[in-house]
Every structure is written in structure tokens, then in C-alpha cells.
Amino acid sequence: MTDSHEYTLPRLPGTDWPQMQPGWVWLVGAGPGDPGLLTIHAVNALSQADVIVHDALVAPEILSWAQPGTEIIYAGKRGGKPSAKQRDISLQLVDLARAGKKVLRLKGGDPFVFGRGGEEGQTLVQHGVPIRIIPGISAGIGGLAYAGIPVTHRDVNQSVTFVTGHDQSGDTPGSLDWAAIARGSQVIVIYMGMKHLDRIRAALMEAGRPADEPVAITSNATTPDQRVLETTLGTCLEDAARDGIEAPAIICVGRAVLMRQALDWQALAAGMAPRNTDPLGRGRPAEDR
Ligand code: SAH
């Protein structure tokens, strides 16, 4: 370990950055990928941690912001690499804290959104380890914003439903009441949905969602590899297969997807004209009416 700081935190008025204490675990969200989407609290933690335990979805660039000498432990559970069991990860955090380390548990997106941060936090508390939670920008909100899709829009929805395409066994989406979700939510944002896209689509259509309903699949959102496939409920399986788009991806079902025709800000920044400035056909924006 070294005390040298490679960067200093921005000096903002009235801020007193919390110090990490030995024996504590901070459960920190790293956002969906783009390092600029870290919170300042997360950067503060990166500058102090003795050890960082991170997931696969945390960008290498973010880890490179740790202090030189920081121990970096990979605890991801992605295909291909050996997978750590959730219980083992939590107990490893307990051990590191008990060894007097300042432990930064860095998770993709927000630690409490489909990230098992709640489970890890509970195990830590049950073992008497003090914790701090630092939220992050979740892929289902920030990732879609990078695709130019607002998860709520006055002309489309008053609610949004975030669902996981995996149930606790990690296998099937069978434990969700898809019919209720289909009836109750105009916009549905699905995490971990690629594996069971066929079943999810079938369930939504059986519950009455139309085949021509807009769907966007956004993979590697906010990273240089971001890709967005605009499709429909009826054709999304075939289109995804043809396109080759893969996890990690966020699936958004609903008319909010159409707003991308106006709000694809990355295309606009690249000099393209908006495809449609009134994708919902309402004339002026709701705020003008
Ligand atoms: N805690 C995370 C979610 C973890 S679950 C969060 O709040 O974002 C992992 C799933 O999140 C992936 O299967 C994918 O559906 C989604 N995800 C995470 N990062 C993503 C990214 N950069 N682009 C697209 N989807 C992402």
C-alpha cells in the first residue's frame, strides 16, 4: 500500500468526504460501465480502499483508478470463468473486514438492484461487520438513457416495472406473474432477460401485449461497445439472433422505446439528424400542451 494519491477529489463546497475505516465494508455501485457515471462517493472509496472485491460487470478502467498497491479480487460469476458462490463471496468479505482491511465491494450498476447487495449486506450485518451503502446508476435507467430511451415519459407511462429474467434458481422466469406485469405496466425493463427471451416474449404476448409493440435491446450500455437493437415483441427473437446481440443487455418493452427516434443523443452528437422529432405523434411535447 502507498499513501500517494494519484488524483485528488474535486473540492466542492460543504462536502466532508467520509473516511473508510479498517474493518468496514462499503457496498458500492459502479454504474453501468462508463467510468464517468461513478458517484463521487464511489471515487472517494476507490481512493481509500485496501482491497476491492469486484464483479465482472465493473469496467477495468474503473479498477485502474484504485490506488497503486490496492489488492483487487475478482468475484464475478460470468460464464467461462470459475464462478464464486454467493455465500463464499459474502464470507470472504467478512474475513477481509475481520482482518482489519478497508473493504470496497464494487458491483455493477446499483448494488441493491438485482445485484445481491442486499444479501451481502445482510450477511455482513449478521457477522457484526459495519457497512456503508453507496448507490450507483442502474443499467435499467442509466443504460437506457445512453440509448436515448426515457424510462418514463408523460405520453407513455406513469409507472415502470423492473424485472429479472432469471428467478432464484438462476434458471427460469417461471416465478413471475408475467400476465400481471403485462397488464399493469406500460413500460417493462428486463434485466438478465436474453437467455429466456423466447419465454418472456411468449408470456407477454399471451397476456395481450401486441406483436408490434416496440422493444429495444441495449447491450454493453454506456461502454464503447454499446449496441442497441430496435425491434418489436413479435420479431425480437429472430432479430436478436440475426443481429447477434448478446448479454449483458437490458430489454425495454413499451412505447417509450419510440422516443429513441428523437432522443438518440449519441447519433445526434455524431452529426446525424433526428429520425423523428415527434415519435409518439402528439405534436408538441407534453410540457407545451
Ligand atoms: N446491479 C446491476 C444489475 C446486475 S444484474 C444494475 O443495477 O445495473 C446483471 C444484468 O444487468 C445484466 O444481465 C444486464 O441485464 C444488466 N446490465 C448491467 N450492466 C449492463 C450494461 N452495461 N448494459 C446492458 N445491460 C447491463
PDB file of N, CA and C and ligand atoms in Angstrom, residues 31-33 57 78 107-115 136-140 143 190-193 218-223 247-251, ligand 1:
ATOM      1  N   GLY A  31     -22.055   1.778 -11.357  1.00  0.00           N
ATOM      2  CA  GLY A  31     -22.755   2.235 -12.559  1.00  0.00           C
ATOM      3  C   GLY A  31     -22.645   1.209 -13.671  1.00  0.00           C
ATOM      4  N   PRO A  32     -23.255   1.512 -14.815  1.00  0.00           N
ATOM      5  CA  PRO A  32     -23.358   0.521 -15.885  1.00  0.00           C
ATOM      6  C   PRO A  32     -22.099   0.319 -16.726  1.00  0.00           C
ATOM      7  N   GLY A  33     -21.098   1.149 -16.594  1.00  0.00           N
ATOM      8  CA  GLY A  33     -19.895   0.918 -17.401  1.00  0.00           C
ATOM      9  C   GLY A  33     -19.040   2.158 -17.563  1.00  0.00           C
ATOM     10  N   LEU A  57     -18.970  -7.176 -14.217  1.00  0.00           N
ATOM     11  CA  LEU A  57     -19.530  -6.048 -14.970  1.00  0.00           C
ATOM     12  C   LEU A  57     -18.913  -4.700 -14.593  1.00  0.00           C
ATOM     13  N   ARG A  78     -19.585 -14.791 -14.108  1.00  0.00           N
ATOM     14  CA  ARG A  78     -19.949 -14.914 -15.519  1.00  0.00           C
ATOM     15  C   ARG A  78     -19.470 -16.207 -16.135  1.00  0.00           C
ATOM     16  N   LYS A 107     -19.811  -3.250  -7.216  1.00  0.00           N
ATOM     17  CA  LYS A 107     -20.753  -4.027  -8.010  1.00  0.00           C
ATOM     18  C   LYS A 107     -21.253  -3.197  -9.188  1.00  0.00           C
ATOM     19  N   GLY A 108     -21.561  -3.868 -10.283  1.00  0.00           N
ATOM     20  CA  GLY A 108     -22.064  -3.156 -11.452  1.00  0.00           C
ATOM     21  C   GLY A 108     -23.404  -2.485 -11.158  1.00  0.00           C
ATOM     22  N   GLY A 109     -23.635  -1.347 -11.769  1.00  0.00           N
ATOM     23  CA  GLY A 109     -24.920  -0.670 -11.609  1.00  0.00           C
ATOM     24  C   GLY A 109     -25.131  -0.206 -10.191  1.00  0.00           C
ATOM     25  N   ASP A 110     -26.286  -0.547  -9.643  1.00  0.00           N
ATOM     26  CA  ASP A 110     -26.608  -0.243  -8.252  1.00  0.00           C
ATOM     27  C   ASP A 110     -26.531  -1.537  -7.447  1.00  0.00           C
ATOM     28  N   PRO A 111     -25.914  -1.479  -6.260  1.00  0.00           N
ATOM     29  CA  PRO A 111     -25.721  -2.734  -5.524  1.00  0.00           C
ATOM     30  C   PRO A 111     -27.021  -3.377  -5.054  1.00  0.00           C
ATOM     31  N   PHE A 112     -28.085  -2.576  -4.956  1.00  0.00           N
ATOM     32  CA  PHE A 112     -29.355  -3.118  -4.450  1.00  0.00           C
ATOM     33  C   PHE A 112     -30.351  -3.427  -5.561  1.00  0.00           C
ATOM     34  N   VAL A 113     -29.938  -3.304  -6.809  1.00  0.00           N
ATOM     35  CA  VAL A 113     -30.855  -3.624  -7.916  1.00  0.00           C
ATOM     36  C   VAL A 113     -30.363  -4.893  -8.611  1.00  0.00           C
ATOM     37  N   PHE A 114     -31.034  -5.986  -8.371  1.00  0.00           N
ATOM     38  CA  PHE A 114     -30.666  -7.289  -8.935  1.00  0.00           C
ATOM     39  C   PHE A 114     -29.169  -7.563  -8.792  1.00  0.00           C
ATOM     40  N   GLY A 115     -28.586  -7.071  -7.720  1.00  0.00           N
ATOM     41  CA  GLY A 115     -27.143  -7.210  -7.586  1.00  0.00           C
ATOM     42  C   GLY A 115     -26.723  -7.993  -6.357  1.00  0.00           C
ATOM     43  N   GLY A 136     -25.567   3.226  -6.985  1.00  0.00           N
ATOM     44  CA  GLY A 136     -24.981   3.512  -8.295  1.00  0.00           C
ATOM     45  C   GLY A 136     -26.086   3.678  -9.327  1.00  0.00           C
ATOM     46  N   ILE A 137     -25.715   4.088 -10.504  1.00  0.00           N
ATOM     47  CA  ILE A 137     -26.695   4.233 -11.579  1.00  0.00           C
ATOM     48  C   ILE A 137     -26.982   2.848 -12.154  1.00  0.00           C
ATOM     49  N   SER A 138     -28.225   2.469 -12.097  1.00  0.00           N
ATOM     50  CA  SER A 138     -28.596   1.133 -12.543  1.00  0.00           C
ATOM     51  C   SER A 138     -28.695   1.075 -14.075  1.00  0.00           C
ATOM     52  N   ALA A 139     -28.320  -0.073 -14.612  1.00  0.00           N
ATOM     53  CA  ALA A 139     -28.328  -0.227 -16.076  1.00  0.00           C
ATOM     54  C   ALA A 139     -29.716   0.011 -16.664  1.00  0.00           C
ATOM     55  N   GLY A 140     -30.751  -0.353 -15.917  1.00  0.00           N
ATOM     56  CA  GLY A 140     -32.112  -0.224 -16.427  1.00  0.00           C
ATOM     57  C   GLY A 140     -32.585   1.217 -16.525  1.00  0.00           C
ATOM     58  N   GLY A 143     -28.445   2.966 -18.415  1.00  0.00           N
ATOM     59  CA  GLY A 143     -28.116   2.294 -19.673  1.00  0.00           C
ATOM     60  C   GLY A 143     -29.109   2.683 -20.758  1.00  0.00           C
ATOM     61  N   ILE A 190     -36.317  -5.213 -18.507  1.00  0.00           N
ATOM     62  CA  ILE A 190     -35.948  -6.573 -18.107  1.00  0.00           C
ATOM     63  C   ILE A 190     -34.430  -6.703 -18.014  1.00  0.00           C
ATOM     64  N   TYR A 191     -33.960  -7.064 -16.832  1.00  0.00           N
ATOM     65  CA  TYR A 191     -32.546  -7.377 -16.617  1.00  0.00           C
ATOM     66  C   TYR A 191     -32.361  -8.886 -16.832  1.00  0.00           C
ATOM     67  N   MET A 192     -31.197  -9.281 -17.276  1.00  0.00           N
ATOM     68  CA  MET A 192     -30.858 -10.705 -17.415  1.00  0.00           C
ATOM     69  C   MET A 192     -31.920 -11.452 -18.217  1.00  0.00           C
ATOM     70  N   GLY A 193     -32.412 -10.818 -19.269  1.00  0.00           N
ATOM     71  CA  GLY A 193     -33.536 -11.404 -19.980  1.00  0.00           C
ATOM     72  C   GLY A 193     -33.183 -12.139 -21.260  1.00  0.00           C
ATOM     73  N   THR A 218     -30.542  -3.285 -25.489  1.00  0.00           N
ATOM     74  CA  THR A 218     -29.327  -2.480 -25.401  1.00  0.00           C
ATOM     75  C   THR A 218     -28.249  -3.300 -24.712  1.00  0.00           C
ATOM     76  N   SER A 219     -27.176  -3.587 -25.425  1.00  0.00           N
ATOM     77  CA  SER A 219     -26.110  -4.383 -24.814  1.00  0.00           C
ATOM     78  C   SER A 219     -24.900  -3.498 -24.546  1.00  0.00           C
ATOM     79  N   ASN A 220     -24.163  -3.878 -23.495  1.00  0.00           N
ATOM     80  CA  ASN A 220     -22.960  -3.134 -23.078  1.00  0.00           C
ATOM     81  C   ASN A 220     -23.222  -1.629 -23.021  1.00  0.00           C
ATOM     82  N   ALA A 221     -24.361  -1.311 -22.483  1.00  0.00           N
ATOM     83  CA  ALA A 221     -24.780   0.092 -22.442  1.00  0.00           C
ATOM     84  C   ALA A 221     -23.743   0.950 -21.737  1.00  0.00           C
ATOM     85  N   THR A 222     -23.554   2.125 -22.247  1.00  0.00           N
ATOM     86  CA  THR A 222     -22.658   3.172 -21.724  1.00  0.00           C
ATOM     87  C   THR A 222     -21.178   2.873 -21.936  1.00  0.00           C
ATOM     88  N   THR A 223     -20.859   1.736 -22.557  1.00  0.00           N
ATOM     89  CA  THR A 223     -19.459   1.423 -22.856  1.00  0.00           C
ATOM     90  C   THR A 223     -19.205   1.717 -24.337  1.00  0.00           C
ATOM     91  N   ALA A 247     -25.841 -10.733 -24.170  1.00  0.00           N
ATOM     92  CA  ALA A 247     -25.746 -10.213 -22.810  1.00  0.00           C
ATOM     93  C   ALA A 247     -24.332  -9.651 -22.579  1.00  0.00           C
ATOM     94  N   PRO A 248     -24.157  -8.710 -21.670  1.00  0.00           N
ATOM     95  CA  PRO A 248     -25.186  -8.113 -20.813  1.00  0.00           C
ATOM     96  C   PRO A 248     -26.041  -7.118 -21.587  1.00  0.00           C
ATOM     97  N   ALA A 249     -27.333  -7.334 -21.463  1.00  0.00           N
ATOM     98  CA  ALA A 249     -28.248  -6.468 -22.199  1.00  0.00           C
ATOM     99  C   ALA A 249     -29.478  -6.163 -21.366  1.00  0.00           C
ATOM    100  N   ILE A 250     -29.987  -4.980 -21.592  1.00  0.00           N
ATOM    101  CA  ILE A 250     -31.240  -4.546 -20.967  1.00  0.00           C
ATOM    102  C   ILE A 250     -32.305  -4.556 -22.051  1.00  0.00           C
ATOM    103  N   ILE A 251     -33.429  -5.170 -21.744  1.00  0.00           N
ATOM    104  CA  ILE A 251     -34.526  -5.216 -22.703  1.00  0.00           C
ATOM    105  C   ILE A 251     -35.615  -4.256 -22.224  1.00  0.00           C
TER     106      ILE A 251
HETATM  107  N1  SAH B   1     -26.884  -4.205 -10.225  1.00  0.00           N
HETATM  108  C1  SAH B   1     -26.920  -4.083 -11.662  1.00  0.00           C
HETATM  109  C2  SAH B   1     -27.640  -5.242 -12.317  1.00  0.00           C
HETATM  110  C3  SAH B   1     -26.946  -6.560 -12.103  1.00  0.00           C
HETATM  111  S1  SAH B   1     -27.769  -7.889 -12.904  1.00  0.00           S
HETATM  112  C4  SAH B   1     -27.554  -2.751 -12.048  1.00  0.00           C
HETATM  113  O1  SAH B   1     -28.146  -2.080 -11.188  1.00  0.00           O
HETATM  114  O2  SAH B   1     -27.457  -2.368 -13.208  1.00  0.00           O
HETATM  115  C5  SAH B   1     -26.866  -8.007 -14.414  1.00  0.00           C
HETATM  116  C6  SAH B   1     -27.732  -7.550 -15.551  1.00  0.00           C
HETATM  117  O3  SAH B   1     -27.766  -6.126 -15.571  1.00  0.00           O
HETATM  118  C7  SAH B   1     -27.223  -7.931 -16.916  1.00  0.00           C
HETATM  119  O4  SAH B   1     -27.595  -9.244 -17.252  1.00  0.00           O
HETATM  120  C8  SAH B   1     -27.930  -6.916 -17.783  1.00  0.00           C
HETATM  121  O5  SAH B   1     -29.294  -7.245 -17.952  1.00  0.00           O
HETATM  122  C9  SAH B   1     -27.865  -5.692 -16.902  1.00  0.00           C
HETATM  123  N2  SAH B   1     -26.698  -4.866 -17.185  1.00  0.00           N
HETATM  124  C10 SAH B   1     -25.728  -4.492 -16.343  1.00  0.00           C
HETATM  125  N3  SAH B   1     -24.841  -3.680 -16.940  1.00  0.00           N
HETATM  126  C11 SAH B   1     -25.268  -3.531 -18.212  1.00  0.00           C
HETATM  127  C12 SAH B   1     -24.800  -2.798 -19.339  1.00  0.00           C
HETATM  128  N4  SAH B   1     -23.698  -2.053 -19.287  1.00  0.00           N
HETATM  129  N5  SAH B   1     -25.507  -2.873 -20.487  1.00  0.00           N
HETATM  130  C13 SAH B   1     -26.622  -3.598 -20.565  1.00  0.00           C
HETATM  131  N6  SAH B   1     -27.115  -4.310 -19.537  1.00  0.00           N
HETATM  132  C14 SAH B   1     -26.452  -4.285 -18.376  1.00  0.00           C
END
